[in-house]
Amino acid sequence: MPEQLAPGLHVVATPIGNLGDLSPRAAGTLARADLILVEDTRVTARLLAHVGCKVPMRRYDDHATERDREAVIALLGDKAVALVSDAGTPLVSDPGYKLVRAARAAGHEVHTVPGPCAAIAALTLAGLPTDRFLFLGFLPARAKAREDAIREVGTVQATLVLYESGPRLAATLAALAQQLGDRESAVVREITKLHEECVTGSLSDLAGRYRDSPPKGEIVITVGPPAEAPAASDADLDEALGEALGRLSPSRAAAKVAEQLGLPRKRVYARALELSK
Ligand code: SAM
């Protein structure tokens, strides 16, 4: 590793529980930074003590203003500034994207030191499909806004990943069960810590399990994708074509019905011609 860190902004992921997960590159970057932007100086001081270094820190949290960003940008020409959050990957449900954008817009280098992230770690434990997933961060706290947010993603064919706290877990699971149906899901807690656990079950099972006993610690909820709709039958096809052929040409009716039922257009067109004879 070179002695000097390149000037610019270095986004550094830190452990989500187990300090052993701090990568050598992350440790080296923090130790050689001129300044570290932190959410909470006490939290990052513990990490720096683990690395065995002392580096000046400056607070950069959810309340950071445009002026705070300008002050950081003014340093980036000749200083290496690291950005960390209390735990995990900065910018993921944590502050930082405005700073990254502003740094790049001002012509500075932005580097990343990737590492732990609770959302990704939860996916590795849940055993749900990972080819497509949608990260929702924290749902809104108020019931109506939470319902709207869940409804918005109800038909998305992807595993959903959410951050949640113990006291709100049961209500969130109940709202998810009510609006998404009883999908397979997992509550993943205290990842990489002493009491790490992954409890799997249907959304309603899990809502019941936690209703009267809110768990302690940090939590990620994962929810499997909706079941595939059953393929349309010949009877469904004839019914839809019968309706469409009453007002459209065979080719237009076939196009519309093929899209509506998710069937191959060629097959639907052939049937449309038969029915319109
Ligand atoms: N930037 C972080 C990351 O990369 O995961 C997330 C920050 S967000 C403010 C904090 C939330 O992440 C917690 O409320 C919890 O939902 C989740 N989380 C963080 N650490 C966790 C852990 N060790 N186990 C389970 N969930 C965790």
PDB file of N, CA and C in Angstrom, residues 189-261:
ATOM      1  N   ARG A 189     -31.218 -10.993  12.294  1.00  0.00           N
ATOM      2  CA  ARG A 189     -30.962 -10.107  13.444  1.00  0.00           C
ATOM      3  C   ARG A 189     -29.503 -10.205  13.884  1.00  0.00           C
ATOM      4  N   GLU A 190     -28.967  -9.056  14.292  1.00  0.00           N
ATOM      5  CA  GLU A 190     -27.646  -9.021  14.930  1.00  0.00           C
ATOM      6  C   GLU A 190     -26.558  -9.724  14.092  1.00  0.00           C
ATOM      7  N   ILE A 191     -26.573  -9.428  12.813  1.00  0.00           N
ATOM      8  CA  ILE A 191     -25.646 -10.099  11.886  1.00  0.00           C
ATOM      9  C   ILE A 191     -24.194  -9.855  12.310  1.00  0.00           C
ATOM     10  N   THR A 192     -23.428 -10.906  12.314  1.00  0.00           N
ATOM     11  CA  THR A 192     -21.993 -10.942  12.682  1.00  0.00           C
ATOM     12  C   THR A 192     -21.744 -10.712  14.180  1.00  0.00           C
ATOM     13  N   LYS A 193     -22.817 -10.590  14.979  1.00  0.00           N
ATOM     14  CA  LYS A 193     -22.628 -10.371  16.424  1.00  0.00           C
ATOM     15  C   LYS A 193     -22.891 -11.685  17.169  1.00  0.00           C
ATOM     16  N   LEU A 194     -22.717 -11.645  18.479  1.00  0.00           N
ATOM     17  CA  LEU A 194     -22.847 -12.850  19.309  1.00  0.00           C
ATOM     18  C   LEU A 194     -24.195 -13.540  19.119  1.00  0.00           C
ATOM     19  N   HIS A 195     -25.271 -12.743  19.043  1.00  0.00           N
ATOM     20  CA  HIS A 195     -26.607 -13.338  18.980  1.00  0.00           C
ATOM     21  C   HIS A 195     -27.178 -13.308  17.566  1.00  0.00           C
ATOM     22  N   GLU A 196     -26.317 -13.455  16.574  1.00  0.00           N
ATOM     23  CA  GLU A 196     -26.803 -13.489  15.186  1.00  0.00           C
ATOM     24  C   GLU A 196     -27.852 -14.587  15.043  1.00  0.00           C
ATOM     25  N   GLU A 197     -28.987 -14.241  14.370  1.00  0.00           N
ATOM     26  CA  GLU A 197     -29.963 -15.305  14.075  1.00  0.00           C
ATOM     27  C   GLU A 197     -30.741 -14.954  12.815  1.00  0.00           C
ATOM     28  N   CYS A 198     -31.221 -16.005  12.178  1.00  0.00           N
ATOM     29  CA  CYS A 198     -32.047 -15.832  10.983  1.00  0.00           C
ATOM     30  C   CYS A 198     -33.271 -16.711  11.186  1.00  0.00           C
ATOM     31  N   VAL A 199     -34.436 -16.071  11.381  1.00  0.00           N
ATOM     32  CA  VAL A 199     -35.672 -16.830  11.620  1.00  0.00           C
ATOM     33  C   VAL A 199     -36.492 -16.767  10.336  1.00  0.00           C
ATOM     34  N   THR A 200     -36.800 -17.943   9.778  1.00  0.00           N
ATOM     35  CA  THR A 200     -37.537 -17.965   8.519  1.00  0.00           C
ATOM     36  C   THR A 200     -38.974 -18.418   8.768  1.00  0.00           C
ATOM     37  N   GLY A 201     -39.867 -18.063   7.868  1.00  0.00           N
ATOM     38  CA  GLY A 201     -41.266 -18.477   7.986  1.00  0.00           C
ATOM     39  C   GLY A 201     -42.117 -17.613   7.081  1.00  0.00           C
ATOM     40  N   SER A 202     -43.443 -17.862   7.121  1.00  0.00           N
ATOM     41  CA  SER A 202     -44.327 -17.009   6.322  1.00  0.00           C
ATOM     42  C   SER A 202     -44.449 -15.661   7.047  1.00  0.00           C
ATOM     43  N   LEU A 203     -44.888 -14.654   6.315  1.00  0.00           N
ATOM     44  CA  LEU A 203     -45.013 -13.327   6.945  1.00  0.00           C
ATOM     45  C   LEU A 203     -45.956 -13.371   8.150  1.00  0.00           C
ATOM     46  N   SER A 204     -47.064 -14.117   8.035  1.00  0.00           N
ATOM     47  CA  SER A 204     -48.004 -14.127   9.173  1.00  0.00           C
ATOM     48  C   SER A 204     -47.430 -14.915  10.352  1.00  0.00           C
ATOM     49  N   ASP A 205     -46.696 -16.007  10.075  1.00  0.00           N
ATOM     50  CA  ASP A 205     -46.027 -16.731  11.180  1.00  0.00           C
ATOM     51  C   ASP A 205     -45.093 -15.787  11.935  1.00  0.00           C
ATOM     52  N   LEU A 206     -44.301 -15.059  11.172  1.00  0.00           N
ATOM     53  CA  LEU A 206     -43.298 -14.200  11.811  1.00  0.00           C
ATOM     54  C   LEU A 206     -43.971 -13.032  12.543  1.00  0.00           C
ATOM     55  N   ALA A 207     -45.064 -12.497  11.947  1.00  0.00           N
ATOM     56  CA  ALA A 207     -45.789 -11.408  12.631  1.00  0.00           C
ATOM     57  C   ALA A 207     -46.305 -11.926  13.974  1.00  0.00           C
ATOM     58  N   GLY A 208     -46.833 -13.158  13.984  1.00  0.00           N
ATOM     59  CA  GLY A 208     -47.346 -13.762  15.219  1.00  0.00           C
ATOM     60  C   GLY A 208     -46.230 -13.979  16.229  1.00  0.00           C
ATOM     61  N   ARG A 209     -45.117 -14.502  15.730  1.00  0.00           N
ATOM     62  CA  ARG A 209     -43.996 -14.818  16.627  1.00  0.00           C
ATOM     63  C   ARG A 209     -43.505 -13.584  17.388  1.00  0.00           C
ATOM     64  N   TYR A 210     -43.467 -12.446  16.686  1.00  0.00           N
ATOM     65  CA  TYR A 210     -42.878 -11.261  17.327  1.00  0.00           C
ATOM     66  C   TYR A 210     -43.923 -10.318  17.921  1.00  0.00           C
ATOM     67  N   ARG A 211     -45.249 -10.683  17.790  1.00  0.00           N
ATOM     68  CA  ARG A 211     -46.303  -9.728  18.202  1.00  0.00           C
ATOM     69  C   ARG A 211     -46.125  -9.269  19.650  1.00  0.00           C
ATOM     70  N   ASP A 212     -45.909 -10.225  20.547  1.00  0.00           N
ATOM     71  CA  ASP A 212     -45.844  -9.847  21.964  1.00  0.00           C
ATOM     72  C   ASP A 212     -44.432  -9.891  22.522  1.00  0.00           C
ATOM     73  N   SER A 213     -43.462 -10.117  21.663  1.00  0.00           N
ATOM     74  CA  SER A 213     -42.081 -10.165  22.170  1.00  0.00           C
ATOM     75  C   SER A 213     -41.132  -9.523  21.163  1.00  0.00           C
ATOM     76  N   PRO A 214     -41.135  -8.170  21.167  1.00  0.00           N
ATOM     77  CA  PRO A 214     -40.243  -7.470  20.237  1.00  0.00           C
ATOM     78  C   PRO A 214     -38.786  -7.844  20.513  1.00  0.00           C
ATOM     79  N   PRO A 215     -38.046  -8.241  19.472  1.00  0.00           N
ATOM     80  CA  PRO A 215     -36.664  -8.663  19.718  1.00  0.00           C
ATOM     81  C   PRO A 215     -35.743  -7.468  19.914  1.00  0.00           C
ATOM     82  N   LYS A 216     -34.614  -7.739  20.526  1.00  0.00           N
ATOM     83  CA  LYS A 216     -33.599  -6.685  20.714  1.00  0.00           C
ATOM     84  C   LYS A 216     -32.677  -6.678  19.496  1.00  0.00           C
ATOM     85  N   GLY A 217     -31.943  -5.590  19.362  1.00  0.00           N
ATOM     86  CA  GLY A 217     -30.866  -5.558  18.379  1.00  0.00           C
ATOM     87  C   GLY A 217     -31.300  -5.042  17.019  1.00  0.00           C
ATOM     88  N   GLU A 218     -30.394  -5.223  16.071  1.00  0.00           N
ATOM     89  CA  GLU A 218     -30.595  -4.651  14.739  1.00  0.00           C
ATOM     90  C   GLU A 218     -31.163  -5.711  13.803  1.00  0.00           C
ATOM     91  N   ILE A 219     -32.042  -5.255  12.909  1.00  0.00           N
ATOM     92  CA  ILE A 219     -32.861  -6.223  12.168  1.00  0.00           C
ATOM     93  C   ILE A 219     -32.952  -5.884  10.683  1.00  0.00           C
ATOM     94  N   VAL A 220     -32.887  -6.929   9.867  1.00  0.00           N
ATOM     95  CA  VAL A 220     -33.218  -6.808   8.444  1.00  0.00           C
ATOM     96  C   VAL A 220     -34.353  -7.795   8.161  1.00  0.00           C
ATOM     97  N   ILE A 221     -35.385  -7.313   7.462  1.00  0.00           N
ATOM     98  CA  ILE A 221     -36.478  -8.201   7.022  1.00  0.00           C
ATOM     99  C   ILE A 221     -36.266  -8.488   5.539  1.00  0.00           C
ATOM    100  N   THR A 222     -36.391  -9.750   5.171  1.00  0.00           N
ATOM    101  CA  THR A 222     -36.374 -10.074   3.739  1.00  0.00           C
ATOM    102  C   THR A 222     -37.679 -10.799   3.418  1.00  0.00           C
ATOM    103  N   VAL A 223     -38.244 -10.472   2.257  1.00  0.00           N
ATOM    104  CA  VAL A 223     -39.536 -11.052   1.846  1.00  0.00           C
ATOM    105  C   VAL A 223     -39.375 -11.599   0.435  1.00  0.00           C
ATOM    106  N   GLY A 224     -39.731 -12.872   0.262  1.00  0.00           N
ATOM    107  CA  GLY A 224     -39.573 -13.495  -1.060  1.00  0.00           C
ATOM    108  C   GLY A 224     -40.510 -12.880  -2.089  1.00  0.00           C
ATOM    109  N   PRO A 225     -40.224 -13.106  -3.367  1.00  0.00           N
ATOM    110  CA  PRO A 225     -41.045 -12.529  -4.445  1.00  0.00           C
ATOM    111  C   PRO A 225     -42.439 -13.157  -4.475  1.00  0.00           C
ATOM    112  N   PRO A 226     -43.406 -12.480  -5.124  1.00  0.00           N
ATOM    113  CA  PRO A 226     -44.751 -13.060  -5.240  1.00  0.00           C
ATOM    114  C   PRO A 226     -44.705 -14.325  -6.078  1.00  0.00           C
ATOM    115  N   ALA A 227     -45.655 -15.242  -5.808  1.00  0.00           N
ATOM    116  CA  ALA A 227     -45.720 -16.461  -6.625  1.00  0.00           C
ATOM    117  C   ALA A 227     -46.038 -16.055  -8.066  1.00  0.00           C
ATOM    118  N   GLU A 228     -45.451 -16.779  -9.014  1.00  0.00           N
ATOM    119  CA  GLU A 228     -45.751 -16.518 -10.430  1.00  0.00           C
ATOM    120  C   GLU A 228     -47.244 -16.761 -10.637  1.00  0.00           C
ATOM    121  N   ALA A 229     -47.918 -15.895 -11.429  1.00  0.00           N
ATOM    122  CA  ALA A 229     -49.330 -16.138 -11.738  1.00  0.00           C
ATOM    123  C   ALA A 229     -49.428 -17.416 -12.572  1.00  0.00           C
ATOM    124  N   PRO A 230     -50.472 -18.259 -12.363  1.00  0.00           N
ATOM    125  CA  PRO A 230     -50.581 -19.471 -13.172  1.00  0.00           C
ATOM    126  C   PRO A 230     -50.765 -19.103 -14.642  1.00  0.00           C
ATOM    127  N   ALA A 231     -50.212 -19.946 -15.539  1.00  0.00           N
ATOM    128  CA  ALA A 231     -50.297 -19.654 -16.979  1.00  0.00           C
ATOM    129  C   ALA A 231     -51.764 -19.650 -17.405  1.00  0.00           C
ATOM    130  N   ALA A 232     -52.085 -18.753 -18.352  1.00  0.00           N
ATOM    131  CA  ALA A 232     -53.467 -18.651 -18.829  1.00  0.00           C
ATOM    132  C   ALA A 232     -53.868 -19.952 -19.538  1.00  0.00           C
ATOM    133  N   SER A 233     -55.089 -20.402 -19.310  1.00  0.00           N
ATOM    134  CA  SER A 233     -55.581 -21.637 -19.934  1.00  0.00           C
ATOM    135  C   SER A 233     -56.165 -21.326 -21.317  1.00  0.00           C
ATOM    136  N   ASP A 234     -56.495 -22.392 -22.098  1.00  0.00           N
ATOM    137  CA  ASP A 234     -57.148 -22.202 -23.408  1.00  0.00           C
ATOM    138  C   ASP A 234     -58.475 -21.462 -23.232  1.00  0.00           C
ATOM    139  N   ALA A 235     -59.177 -21.802 -22.139  1.00  0.00           N
ATOM    140  CA  ALA A 235     -60.475 -21.152 -21.898  1.00  0.00           C
ATOM    141  C   ALA A 235     -60.275 -19.650 -21.627  1.00  0.00           C
ATOM    142  N   ASP A 236     -59.221 -19.313 -20.853  1.00  0.00           N
ATOM    143  CA  ASP A 236     -58.938 -17.886 -20.595  1.00  0.00           C
ATOM    144  C   ASP A 236     -58.661 -17.168 -21.921  1.00  0.00           C
ATOM    145  N   LEU A 237     -57.887 -17.859 -22.783  1.00  0.00           N
ATOM    146  CA  LEU A 237     -57.508 -17.246 -24.061  1.00  0.00           C
ATOM    147  C   LEU A 237     -58.759 -16.988 -24.908  1.00  0.00           C
ATOM    148  N   ASP A 238     -59.626 -17.992 -25.005  1.00  0.00           N
ATOM    149  CA  ASP A 238     -60.823 -17.837 -25.832  1.00  0.00           C
ATOM    150  C   ASP A 238     -61.734 -16.736 -25.285  1.00  0.00           C
ATOM    151  N   GLU A 239     -61.823 -16.680 -23.966  1.00  0.00           N
ATOM    152  CA  GLU A 239     -62.701 -15.664 -23.377  1.00  0.00           C
ATOM    153  C   GLU A 239     -62.166 -14.257 -23.675  1.00  0.00           C
ATOM    154  N   ALA A 240     -60.842 -14.079 -23.496  1.00  0.00           N
ATOM    155  CA  ALA A 240     -60.253 -12.754 -23.724  1.00  0.00           C
ATOM    156  C   ALA A 240     -60.333 -12.382 -25.209  1.00  0.00           C
ATOM    157  N   LEU A 241     -60.079 -13.372 -26.081  1.00  0.00           N
ATOM    158  CA  LEU A 241     -60.144 -13.064 -27.520  1.00  0.00           C
ATOM    159  C   LEU A 241     -61.575 -12.763 -27.940  1.00  0.00           C
ATOM    160  N   GLY A 242     -62.535 -13.527 -27.385  1.00  0.00           N
ATOM    161  CA  GLY A 242     -63.948 -13.308 -27.715  1.00  0.00           C
ATOM    162  C   GLY A 242     -64.330 -11.869 -27.442  1.00  0.00           C
ATOM    163  N   GLU A 243     -63.866 -11.367 -26.325  1.00  0.00           N
ATOM    164  CA  GLU A 243     -64.193  -9.985 -25.953  1.00  0.00           C
ATOM    165  C   GLU A 243     -63.467  -8.995 -26.888  1.00  0.00           C
ATOM    166  N   ALA A 244     -62.169  -9.251 -27.131  1.00  0.00           N
ATOM    167  CA  ALA A 244     -61.372  -8.296 -27.927  1.00  0.00           C
ATOM    168  C   ALA A 244     -61.792  -8.294 -29.395  1.00  0.00           C
ATOM    169  N   LEU A 245     -62.171  -9.486 -29.930  1.00  0.00           N
ATOM    170  CA  LEU A 245     -62.533  -9.557 -31.358  1.00  0.00           C
ATOM    171  C   LEU A 245     -63.851  -8.844 -31.641  1.00  0.00           C
ATOM    172  N   GLY A 246     -64.631  -8.591 -30.601  1.00  0.00           N
ATOM    173  CA  GLY A 246     -65.879  -7.856 -30.780  1.00  0.00           C
ATOM    174  C   GLY A 246     -65.631  -6.411 -31.182  1.00  0.00           C
ATOM    175  N   ARG A 247     -64.435  -5.892 -30.939  1.00  0.00           N
ATOM    176  CA  ARG A 247     -64.193  -4.466 -31.235  1.00  0.00           C
ATOM    177  C   ARG A 247     -62.890  -4.210 -31.960  1.00  0.00           C
ATOM    178  N   LEU A 248     -62.035  -5.247 -32.137  1.00  0.00           N
ATOM    179  CA  LEU A 248     -60.727  -5.023 -32.779  1.00  0.00           C
ATOM    180  C   LEU A 248     -60.497  -6.034 -33.909  1.00  0.00           C
ATOM    181  N   SER A 249     -59.584  -5.707 -34.822  1.00  0.00           N
ATOM    182  CA  SER A 249     -59.199  -6.662 -35.878  1.00  0.00           C
ATOM    183  C   SER A 249     -58.469  -7.834 -35.222  1.00  0.00           C
ATOM    184  N   PRO A 250     -58.399  -9.016 -35.912  1.00  0.00           N
ATOM    185  CA  PRO A 250     -57.699 -10.159 -35.314  1.00  0.00           C
ATOM    186  C   PRO A 250     -56.267  -9.820 -34.900  1.00  0.00           C
ATOM    187  N   SER A 251     -55.577  -9.029 -35.730  1.00  0.00           N
ATOM    188  CA  SER A 251     -54.175  -8.781 -35.378  1.00  0.00           C
ATOM    189  C   SER A 251     -54.058  -7.880 -34.136  1.00  0.00           C
ATOM    190  N   ARG A 252     -54.921  -6.857 -34.070  1.00  0.00           N
ATOM    191  CA  ARG A 252     -54.875  -5.974 -32.881  1.00  0.00           C
ATOM    192  C   ARG A 252     -55.370  -6.710 -31.634  1.00  0.00           C
ATOM    193  N   ALA A 253     -56.416  -7.510 -31.829  1.00  0.00           N
ATOM    194  CA  ALA A 253     -56.939  -8.266 -30.679  1.00  0.00           C
ATOM    195  C   ALA A 253     -55.857  -9.211 -30.160  1.00  0.00           C
ATOM    196  N   ALA A 254     -55.136  -9.855 -31.095  1.00  0.00           N
ATOM    197  CA  ALA A 254     -54.089 -10.815 -30.689  1.00  0.00           C
ATOM    198  C   ALA A 254     -52.983 -10.091 -29.921  1.00  0.00           C
ATOM    199  N   ALA A 255     -52.593  -8.921 -30.419  1.00  0.00           N
ATOM    200  CA  ALA A 255     -51.517  -8.177 -29.750  1.00  0.00           C
ATOM    201  C   ALA A 255     -51.932  -7.819 -28.327  1.00  0.00           C
ATOM    202  N   LYS A 256     -53.157  -7.332 -28.200  1.00  0.00           N
ATOM    203  CA  LYS A 256     -53.633  -6.897 -26.882  1.00  0.00           C
ATOM    204  C   LYS A 256     -53.723  -8.082 -25.910  1.00  0.00           C
ATOM    205  N   VAL A 257     -54.323  -9.180 -26.397  1.00  0.00           N
ATOM    206  CA  VAL A 257     -54.537 -10.328 -25.512  1.00  0.00           C
ATOM    207  C   VAL A 257     -53.210 -11.007 -25.161  1.00  0.00           C
ATOM    208  N   ALA A 258     -52.304 -11.048 -26.136  1.00  0.00           N
ATOM    209  CA  ALA A 258     -51.000 -11.676 -25.870  1.00  0.00           C
ATOM    210  C   ALA A 258     -50.309 -10.946 -24.714  1.00  0.00           C
ATOM    211  N   GLU A 259     -50.384  -9.625 -24.751  1.00  0.00           N
ATOM    212  CA  GLU A 259     -49.736  -8.854 -23.690  1.00  0.00           C
ATOM    213  C   GLU A 259     -50.463  -9.047 -22.355  1.00  0.00           C
ATOM    214  N   GLN A 260     -51.794  -9.014 -22.460  1.00  0.00           N
ATOM    215  CA  GLN A 260     -52.621  -9.129 -21.241  1.00  0.00           C
ATOM    216  C   GLN A 260     -52.388 -10.469 -20.529  1.00  0.00           C
ATOM    217  N   LEU A 261     -52.287 -11.553 -21.302  1.00  0.00           N
ATOM    218  CA  LEU A 261     -52.167 -12.883 -20.681  1.00  0.00           C
ATOM    219  C   LEU A 261     -50.726 -13.392 -20.635  1.00  0.00           C
TER     220      LEU A 261
END
